CSV table of C-alpha atoms and ligand atoms in Angstrom, one decimal:
chain,number,residue,atom,x,y,z
A,1,UNK,CA,28.4,39.4,97.3
A,2,UNK,CA,31.2,37.1,96.1
A,3,UNK,CA,31.8,36.5,92.3
A,4,UNK,CA,34.0,34.0,90.7
A,5,UNK,CA,35.2,35.1,87.2
A,6,UNK,CA,36.5,32.0,85.6
A,7,UNK,CA,37.7,30.3,82.4
A,8,UNK,CA,39.6,33.5,81.5
A,9,UNK,CA,43.1,34.2,80.4
A,10,UNK,CA,44.3,36.9,82.8
A,11,UNK,CA,47.0,39.5,82.5
A,12,UNK,CA,47.3,41.0,86.0
A,13,UNK,CA,49.5,44.0,85.1
A,14,UNK,CA,50.7,44.0,88.6
A,15,UNK,CA,54.4,44.3,89.5
A,16,UNK,CA,55.0,40.7,88.3
A,17,UNK,CA,52.9,41.0,85.2
A,18,UNK,CA,51.6,37.5,85.7
A,19,UNK,CA,49.6,35.7,83.1
A,20,UNK,CA,47.2,33.0,84.2
A,21,UNK,CA,45.7,30.7,81.5
A,22,UNK,CA,43.2,29.4,82.4
A,23,UNK,CA,42.8,31.8,85.3
A,24,UNK,CA,40.2,33.0,87.7
A,25,UNK,CA,39.5,36.0,89.9
A,26,UNK,CA,37.4,36.0,93.0
A,27,UNK,CA,35.9,39.4,93.9
A,28,UNK,CA,33.9,40.5,96.9
A,29,UNK,CA,31.9,43.7,97.1
A,30,UNK,CA,33.9,45.3,94.3
A,31,UNK,CA,37.4,44.3,95.5
A,32,UNK,CA,39.7,41.5,94.3
A,33,UNK,CA,40.2,38.8,96.9
A,34,UNK,CA,42.2,36.3,95.0
A,35,UNK,CA,43.6,35.9,91.5
A,36,UNK,CA,45.5,33.0,90.0
A,37,UNK,CA,45.5,29.9,87.9
A,38,UNK,CA,42.2,28.2,87.9
A,39,UNK,CA,43.5,24.9,89.4
A,40,UNK,CA,44.9,26.8,92.4
A,41,UNK,CA,41.6,28.3,93.5
A,42,UNK,CA,41.5,27.7,97.2
A,43,UNK,CA,39.4,24.6,98.0
A,44,UNK,CA,36.0,25.3,99.5
A,45,UNK,CA,35.6,28.7,97.7
A,46,UNK,CA,31.8,29.3,97.6
A,47,UNK,CA,30.9,32.2,95.3
A,48,UNK,CA,27.4,33.6,95.2
A,49,UNK,CA,27.7,33.8,91.4
A,50,UNK,CA,30.0,32.5,88.7
A,51,UNK,CA,30.7,34.2,85.4
A,52,UNK,CA,32.4,32.1,82.8
A,53,UNK,CA,34.5,33.9,80.2
A,54,UNK,CA,35.0,31.2,77.7
A,55,UNK,CA,38.8,31.7,77.3
A,56,UNK,CA,38.6,35.4,76.7
A,57,UNK,CA,41.4,37.7,77.9
A,58,UNK,CA,40.8,39.7,81.1
A,59,UNK,CA,42.9,42.7,81.9
A,60,UNK,CA,42.5,45.5,84.5
A,61,UNK,CA,39.9,48.1,83.3
A,62,UNK,CA,41.8,50.7,81.2
A,63,UNK,CA,42.9,54.0,82.7
A,64,UNK,CA,42.9,57.0,80.4
A,65,UNK,CA,45.2,59.3,82.3
A,66,UNK,CA,45.1,62.5,80.1
A,67,UNK,CA,41.9,63.9,78.6
A,68,UNK,CA,40.3,67.2,78.1
A,69,UNK,CA,37.0,65.6,77.3
A,70,UNK,CA,34.8,68.3,78.8
A,71,UNK,CA,34.5,71.1,76.3
A,72,UNK,CA,31.9,72.8,74.0
A,73,UNK,CA,32.1,73.3,70.2
A,74,UNK,CA,34.7,72.0,67.8
A,75,UNK,CA,37.7,73.3,65.8
A,76,UNK,CA,37.3,71.5,62.4
A,77,UNK,CA,38.2,74.8,60.6
A,78,UNK,CA,41.5,74.9,62.4
A,79,UNK,CA,42.2,71.3,61.4
A,80,UNK,CA,41.5,72.2,57.8
A,81,UNK,CA,44.0,75.1,58.0
A,82,UNK,CA,46.6,72.9,59.5
A,83,UNK,CA,46.2,70.3,56.7
A,84,UNK,CA,47.0,73.1,54.3
A,85,UNK,CA,50.1,74.3,56.1
A,86,UNK,CA,49.3,76.5,59.2
A,87,UNK,CA,50.8,75.4,62.4
A,88,UNK,CA,49.2,74.8,65.8
A,89,UNK,CA,51.4,77.5,67.4
A,90,UNK,CA,50.5,80.0,64.6
A,91,UNK,CA,46.7,79.5,65.1
A,92,UNK,CA,47.2,79.8,68.9
A,93,UNK,CA,49.1,83.1,68.6
A,94,UNK,CA,46.3,84.5,66.4
A,95,UNK,CA,43.8,83.9,69.3
A,96,UNK,CA,42.4,80.6,68.0
A,97,UNK,CA,43.2,77.2,69.5
A,98,UNK,CA,42.5,76.8,73.2
A,99,UNK,CA,41.1,80.3,73.5
A,100,UNK,CA,38.5,79.5,70.8
A,101,UNK,CA,37.3,76.5,72.8
A,102,UNK,CA,37.4,78.8,75.9
A,103,UNK,CA,34.7,81.0,74.3
A,104,UNK,CA,32.4,78.1,73.4
A,105,UNK,CA,32.9,76.5,76.9
A,106,UNK,CA,32.3,79.8,78.8
A,107,UNK,CA,29.1,80.2,76.8
A,108,UNK,CA,27.7,76.7,77.5
A,109,UNK,CA,25.5,75.9,80.5
A,110,UNK,CA,26.6,73.2,82.9
A,111,UNK,CA,23.9,70.9,81.7
A,112,UNK,CA,24.8,71.4,78.0
A,113,UNK,CA,28.4,70.7,78.8
A,114,UNK,CA,27.5,67.4,80.4
A,115,UNK,CA,25.4,66.5,77.4
A,116,UNK,CA,28.2,67.5,74.9
A,117,UNK,CA,30.8,65.6,76.9
A,118,UNK,CA,28.8,62.4,77.6
A,119,UNK,CA,29.2,60.7,74.1
A,120,UNK,CA,33.0,61.2,74.3
A,121,UNK,CA,33.1,59.5,77.7
A,122,UNK,CA,30.8,56.8,76.5
A,123,UNK,CA,33.1,56.1,73.6
A,124,UNK,CA,36.0,55.5,76.1
A,125,UNK,CA,33.8,53.3,78.3
A,126,UNK,CA,33.0,51.1,75.4
A,127,UNK,CA,36.7,50.5,75.0
A,128,UNK,CA,37.1,49.1,78.5
A,129,UNK,CA,38.1,52.4,80.2
A,130,UNK,CA,37.0,52.3,83.9
A,131,UNK,CA,39.1,55.3,85.1
A,132,UNK,CA,39.5,58.6,83.3
A,133,UNK,CA,41.4,61.8,84.1
A,134,UNK,CA,39.5,65.0,83.0
A,135,UNK,CA,41.1,68.4,83.0
A,136,UNK,CA,39.6,71.9,83.2
A,137,UNK,CA,41.4,74.5,81.1
A,138,UNK,CA,38.8,75.9,78.7
A,139,UNK,CA,37.2,78.2,81.3
A,140,UNK,CA,40.2,80.3,82.2
A,141,UNK,CA,38.1,82.3,84.6
A,142,UNK,CA,37.1,81.2,88.1
A,143,UNK,CA,33.4,80.3,87.5
A,144,UNK,CA,33.9,78.6,84.1
A,145,UNK,CA,36.8,76.5,85.5
A,146,UNK,CA,34.7,75.5,88.5
A,147,UNK,CA,31.8,74.7,86.1
A,148,UNK,CA,34.1,72.3,84.0
A,149,UNK,CA,35.3,70.5,87.2
A,150,UNK,CA,31.7,70.1,88.4
A,151,UNK,CA,30.8,68.6,85.0
A,152,UNK,CA,33.7,66.2,85.3
A,153,UNK,CA,32.4,65.1,88.7
A,154,UNK,CA,28.9,64.7,87.5
A,155,UNK,CA,30.0,62.5,84.6
A,156,UNK,CA,31.8,60.3,87.2
A,157,UNK,CA,28.6,59.9,89.3
A,158,UNK,CA,26.3,59.4,86.2
A,159,UNK,CA,28.5,56.7,84.6
A,160,UNK,CA,30.4,53.6,85.9
A,161,UNK,CA,33.8,55.2,85.8
A,162,UNK,CA,36.2,56.7,88.3
A,163,UNK,CA,37.0,60.3,87.4
A,164,UNK,CA,40.2,62.0,88.5
A,165,UNK,CA,40.2,65.8,87.9
A,166,UNK,CA,43.0,68.2,87.1
A,167,UNK,CA,42.8,71.9,87.5
A,168,UNK,CA,44.4,73.4,84.3
A,169,UNK,CA,43.8,77.1,84.5
A,170,UNK,CA,47.4,77.6,83.2
A,171,UNK,CA,46.5,76.2,79.8
A,172,UNK,CA,46.4,79.5,77.9
A,173,UNK,CA,46.3,83.2,78.7
A,174,UNK,CA,42.7,84.4,78.6
A,175,UNK,CA,42.2,87.7,76.6
A,176,UNK,CA,41.3,89.7,79.7
A,177,UNK,CA,44.9,89.1,81.0
A,178,UNK,CA,46.5,89.9,77.6
A,179,UNK,CA,50.2,90.8,78.2
A,180,UNK,CA,49.9,90.1,81.9
A,181,UNK,CA,50.7,86.4,82.2
A,182,UNK,CA,52.4,86.9,85.6
A,183,UNK,CA,49.3,88.5,87.0
A,184,UNK,CA,47.2,85.7,85.7
A,185,UNK,CA,49.5,83.2,87.4
A,186,UNK,CA,49.3,85.2,90.6
A,187,UNK,CA,45.5,85.1,90.4
A,188,UNK,CA,45.6,81.3,89.9
A,189,UNK,CA,48.0,80.8,92.8
A,190,UNK,CA,46.6,83.1,95.4
A,191,UNK,CA,42.9,83.1,94.6
A,192,UNK,CA,41.4,80.5,92.3
A,193,UNK,CA,43.4,77.5,93.4
A,194,UNK,CA,42.9,77.9,97.2
A,195,UNK,CA,39.2,78.6,96.7
A,196,UNK,CA,38.7,75.5,94.5
A,197,UNK,CA,40.8,73.3,96.7
A,198,UNK,CA,38.4,74.2,99.6
A,199,UNK,CA,35.3,73.0,97.7
A,200,UNK,CA,33.7,70.0,99.2
A,201,UNK,CA,30.7,67.8,98.1
A,202,UNK,CA,31.9,67.4,95.7
A,203,UNK,CA,35.6,68.1,96.1
A,204,UNK,CA,36.7,69.5,92.7
A,205,UNK,CA,40.4,69.3,92.4
A,206,UNK,CA,42.4,66.0,92.6
A,207,UNK,CA,45.6,67.5,91.0
A,208,UNK,CA,47.0,70.6,89.4
A,209,UNK,CA,48.2,70.7,85.8
A,210,UNK,CA,49.8,73.4,83.6
A,211,UNK,CA,51.0,73.9,80.0
A,212,UNK,CA,54.7,74.7,79.9
A,213,UNK,CA,55.5,75.8,76.4
A,214,UNK,CA,56.6,79.0,74.6
A,215,UNK,CA,53.0,79.6,73.4
A,216,UNK,CA,51.7,79.0,77.0
A,217,UNK,CA,53.5,79.4,80.4
A,218,UNK,CA,57.2,79.6,81.2
A,219,UNK,CA,59.0,77.1,83.5
A,220,UNK,CA,59.2,79.9,86.2
A,221,UNK,CA,55.5,80.4,86.1
A,222,UNK,CA,54.8,76.7,86.3
A,223,UNK,CA,57.2,76.5,89.2
A,224,UNK,CA,55.1,79.0,91.1
A,225,UNK,CA,51.8,77.2,90.3
A,226,UNK,CA,53.3,73.9,91.5
A,227,UNK,CA,54.6,75.6,94.7
A,228,UNK,CA,51.0,76.8,95.4
A,229,UNK,CA,49.6,73.4,94.7
A,230,UNK,CA,52.2,71.8,97.0
A,231,UNK,CA,51.3,74.2,99.8
A,232,UNK,CA,47.7,73.0,99.6
A,233,UNK,CA,48.8,69.3,99.5
A,234,UNK,CA,47.8,68.8,95.9
A,235,UNK,CA,49.8,66.6,93.5
A,236,UNK,CA,50.9,68.1,90.1
A,237,UNK,CA,51.3,67.1,86.5
A,238,UNK,CA,52.6,69.0,83.5
A,239,UNK,CA,52.1,69.3,79.7
A,240,UNK,CA,55.5,70.0,78.4
A,241,UNK,CA,58.2,69.6,75.7
A,242,UNK,CA,55.4,69.2,73.2
A,243,UNK,CA,56.5,71.8,70.6
A,244,UNK,CA,59.8,73.0,72.0
A,245,UNK,CA,62.0,72.5,75.1
A,246,UNK,CA,61.5,75.2,77.7
A,247,UNK,CA,62.7,73.2,80.7
A,248,UNK,CA,59.3,72.0,81.9
A,249,UNK,CA,60.3,68.5,82.7
A,250,UNK,CA,63.0,69.7,85.1
A,251,UNK,CA,60.4,71.8,87.0
A,252,UNK,CA,58.0,68.8,87.0
A,253,UNK,CA,60.8,66.6,88.4
A,254,UNK,CA,61.7,69.1,91.1
A,255,UNK,CA,58.1,69.0,92.3
A,256,UNK,CA,57.9,65.2,92.1
A,257,UNK,CA,55.1,65.5,89.6
A,258,UNK,CA,52.9,62.5,89.2
A,259,UNK,CA,53.3,62.7,85.4
A,260,UNK,CA,54.9,64.7,82.7
A,261,UNK,CA,53.0,64.6,79.4
A,262,UNK,CA,53.9,64.9,75.6
A,263,UNK,CA,57.7,65.1,75.9
A,264,UNK,CA,58.5,65.0,72.1
A,265,UNK,CA,61.2,67.6,72.6
A,266,UNK,CA,62.6,66.2,75.9
A,267,UNK,CA,66.2,64.9,75.8
A,268,UNK,CA,68.4,62.5,77.8
A,269,UNK,CA,68.7,65.0,80.6
A,270,UNK,CA,64.9,65.3,81.1
A,271,UNK,CA,64.6,61.5,81.0
A,272,UNK,CA,67.2,61.3,83.7
A,273,UNK,CA,65.4,63.9,85.9
A,274,UNK,CA,62.1,62.1,85.5
A,275,UNK,CA,63.7,58.8,86.3
A,276,UNK,CA,65.1,60.2,89.6
A,277,UNK,CA,61.8,61.8,90.6
A,278,UNK,CA,59.7,58.7,89.8
A,279,UNK,CA,57.5,60.7,87.5
A,280,UNK,CA,55.4,58.8,84.8
A,281,UNK,CA,56.0,59.9,81.2
A,282,UNK,CA,52.7,60.1,79.4
A,283,UNK,CA,52.9,59.5,75.7
A,284,UNK,CA,50.2,61.2,73.6
A,285,UNK,CA,50.6,59.8,70.1
A,286,UNK,CA,47.2,61.0,68.8
A,287,UNK,CA,48.3,64.6,69.3
A,288,UNK,CA,51.7,63.8,67.6
A,289,UNK,CA,49.8,62.3,64.6
A,290,UNK,CA,47.1,65.1,64.3
A,291,UNK,CA,49.7,67.8,64.5
A,292,UNK,CA,51.9,65.9,62.0
A,293,UNK,CA,54.8,66.2,64.4
A,294,UNK,CA,58.1,64.8,63.3
A,295,UNK,CA,60.1,64.9,66.5
A,296,UNK,CA,59.7,61.6,68.4
A,297,UNK,CA,59.7,61.4,72.2
A,298,UNK,CA,63.0,60.0,73.5
A,299,UNK,CA,61.7,56.5,74.2
A,300,UNK,CA,65.1,54.9,74.5
A,301,UNK,CA,66.3,57.4,77.1
A,302,UNK,CA,63.1,57.1,79.0
A,303,UNK,CA,63.5,53.4,79.1
A,304,UNK,CA,67.2,53.6,80.0
A,305,UNK,CA,66.4,55.8,83.0
A,306,UNK,CA,63.6,53.6,84.2
A,307,UNK,CA,60.8,56.1,83.6
A,308,UNK,CA,57.4,54.4,83.7
A,309,UNK,CA,55.6,55.0,80.4
A,310,UNK,CA,51.8,55.6,80.1
A,311,UNK,CA,49.7,56.1,77.0
A,312,UNK,CA,46.6,58.3,76.9
A,313,UNK,CA,44.0,59.6,74.4
A,314,UNK,CA,44.5,63.3,75.1
A,315,UNK,CA,40.8,63.7,73.9
A,316,UNK,CA,40.5,67.4,73.1
A,317,UNK,CA,39.1,69.5,70.2
A,318,UNK,CA,42.4,70.8,69.0
A,319,UNK,CA,45.3,68.4,68.9
A,320,UNK,CA,43.5,65.1,69.4
A,321,UNK,CA,39.8,65.4,68.3
A,322,UNK,CA,38.2,62.0,69.1
A,323,UNK,CA,37.9,59.8,72.1
A,324,UNK,CA,39.7,56.5,71.6
A,325,UNK,CA,42.3,55.0,73.9
A,326,UNK,CA,42.6,52.0,71.6
A,327,UNK,CA,43.6,54.3,68.7
A,328,UNK,CA,46.2,55.9,71.0
A,329,UNK,CA,47.5,52.4,71.9
A,330,UNK,CA,47.9,51.5,68.2
A,331,UNK,CA,49.7,54.8,67.5
A,332,UNK,CA,52.0,54.3,70.4
A,333,UNK,CA,53.1,51.0,68.9
A,334,UNK,CA,53.2,52.0,65.2
A,335,UNK,CA,54.5,55.6,65.5
A,336,UNK,CA,56.5,55.5,68.8
A,337,UNK,CA,57.7,51.9,68.6
A,338,UNK,CA,56.4,50.9,72.0
A,339,UNK,CA,56.0,47.2,72.5
A,340,UNK,CA,52.6,45.6,73.2
A,341,UNK,CA,53.5,45.0,76.8
A,342,UNK,CA,54.7,48.6,77.3
A,343,UNK,CA,51.4,49.8,75.8
A,344,UNK,CA,49.3,47.5,78.0
A,345,UNK,CA,51.1,48.6,81.2
A,346,UNK,CA,50.8,52.2,79.8
A,347,UNK,CA,47.0,52.1,79.9
A,348,UNK,CA,46.8,50.1,83.2
A,349,UNK,CA,49.4,50.1,86.0
A,350,UNK,CA,51.5,53.1,84.9
A,351,UNK,CA,48.4,55.1,84.0
A,352,UNK,CA,47.0,54.5,87.4
A,353,UNK,CA,50.3,55.6,88.9
A,354,UNK,CA,50.1,58.8,86.9
A,355,UNK,CA,46.9,59.5,88.7
A,356,UNK,CA,48.2,58.6,92.1
A,357,UNK,CA,45.8,55.6,92.1
A,358,UNK,CA,48.4,52.8,91.8
A,359,UNK,CA,47.2,50.9,94.8
A,360,UNK,CA,43.5,50.8,93.9
A,361,UNK,CA,43.4,50.8,90.0
A,362,UNK,CA,45.3,49.6,87.0
A,363,UNK,CA,46.2,46.1,88.2
A,364,UNK,CA,44.6,42.9,89.4
A,365,UNK,CA,45.8,41.9,92.8
A,366,UNK,CA,44.3,41.1,96.2
A,367,UNK,CA,42.9,44.4,97.5
A,368,UNK,CA,42.6,46.2,94.2
A,369,UNK,CA,39.3,47.4,92.8
A,370,UNK,CA,37.4,44.8,90.7
A,371,UNK,CA,37.7,46.9,87.5
A,372,UNK,CA,38.2,44.6,84.4
A,373,UNK,CA,38.0,44.7,80.7
A,374,UNK,CA,37.3,41.5,78.8
A,375,UNK,CA,38.6,41.1,75.3
A,376,UNK,CA,37.6,38.8,72.4
A,377,UNK,CA,41.1,38.3,71.1
A,378,UNK,CA,43.4,35.4,70.7
A,379,UNK,CA,46.5,37.1,72.0
A,380,UNK,CA,47.4,40.2,74.1
A,381,UNK,CA,49.4,41.4,71.1
A,382,UNK,CA,46.0,42.3,69.5
A,383,UNK,CA,45.6,45.2,72.0
A,384,UNK,CA,47.1,48.1,70.0
A,385,UNK,CA,47.0,46.1,66.8
A,386,UNK,CA,43.5,46.6,65.5
A,387,UNK,CA,42.8,50.0,63.9
A,388,UNK,CA,39.3,51.4,64.2
A,389,UNK,CA,38.0,48.1,65.5
A,390,UNK,CA,37.1,47.5,69.2
A,391,UNK,CA,37.5,43.9,70.5
A,392,UNK,CA,36.3,44.8,74.1
A,393,UNK,CA,33.3,42.5,74.9
A,394,UNK,CA,32.7,43.2,78.6
A,395,UNK,CA,33.4,45.9,81.1
A,396,UNK,CA,33.3,45.3,84.9
A,397,UNK,CA,33.4,48.2,87.3
A,398,UNK,CA,33.8,47.7,91.0
A,399,UNK,CA,32.6,44.1,90.6
A,400,UNK,CA,29.5,44.8,88.5
A,401,UNK,CA,29.1,44.0,84.8
A,402,UNK,CA,28.4,47.5,83.3
A,403,UNK,CA,28.7,46.7,79.6
A,404,UNK,CA,28.4,43.7,77.4
A,405,UNK,CA,29.1,43.8,73.6
A,406,UNK,CA,28.4,40.9,71.3
A,407,UNK,CA,31.8,40.3,69.7
B,1,LIG,O1,47.3,68.1,75.3
B,1,LIG,N1,48.8,71.0,74.8
B,1,LIG,C1,47.9,71.5,75.3
B,1,LIG,N2,46.7,71.0,75.5
B,1,LIG,C2,46.1,70.0,74.6
B,1,LIG,C3,45.6,70.7,73.5
B,1,LIG,C4,44.4,71.5,73.8
B,1,LIG,C5,43.7,72.1,72.7
B,1,LIG,O2,44.3,72.4,71.6
B,1,LIG,O3,42.5,72.5,72.9
B,1,LIG,C6,47.0,68.9,74.4
B,1,LIG,O4,47.5,68.6,73.2
B,2,LIG,FE1,46.6,67.7,77.0
């Protein structure tokens, strides 16, 4: 089946970041065959179907490369405490935070976790997201971590979205390992990770993540987890430098991590290391906003060292309650001073690279997947401009129209 998508204005988000207006894309069986200016369409092209887009903007389907969208319960009471002065770290040290969501998530059945998580995924899909990363990390015991990963996979088969999973057992220390963080890390490395990595149909783990922070795991412990992941051939990513600088980016860079996420407390040195290792820096401005953080990530240094920048929702019940990549895009521009082009590449090409999917997703080029978002906007500058308003009017996944919204 060949489809011609025409009368669009197209931002390819590929290496050359081409804009075609009016542009057209030809897709065949879910793959892009040709993209370019409408008048250059090869003569004799005979599509089976033509979709006219009336001058609307067409971009790659968005990629949300950092979410914790599978969880049970909520932490509104913690938010209330923080708005009256308590800190995220204080609440975590008292046994709240991630461990509180762990209790709710352990108690939930697999089916109920799917049902709780579905509306959050749907909210992202309505915004043009066609690829989403989903982490475990609220199970913190083998079975509950496996349950979260199975839920993530099920969401990917039940909805028109590509799901990339990250195993994040090193998110917080579960109470049964109290005072024994090194033993917990040993258990992850020598038992849980190899067992989960062997799972097939579905395979459960696409990458391994950890939280490197003084309230979580040390850089030495993350280094061990990454070595274990590497020996199983799994790529790694890291949450780090969110609340303090404990050297996480350096560890991530040494292991050639796909991404390093948060980075408010990173400095020039970390930016240089990430630049050398080709690691994507993932900006999470919703968490910055919700935690009322004051320290800005070192954008100038990251740019100067050629670090690709991504932007993600961080959807989670603690630091980023909600499920909006468009809001994250707006906040990346307003709070972090990213340009509209940086933000667009941050939710397309660079976000796909952060998931190791650069060839298939996040840009429109011959051979890439036909994942598109269509926008009822006059200019691309409107992406990340609107606050609490969604201008996405069509979503195309693997060549099929999966959503149309009257805008
Ligand atoms: O990305 N920083 C660690 N993980 C999450 C927060 C998780 C939670 O508070 O439940 C984050 O901000
Ligand atoms: Fe996170």
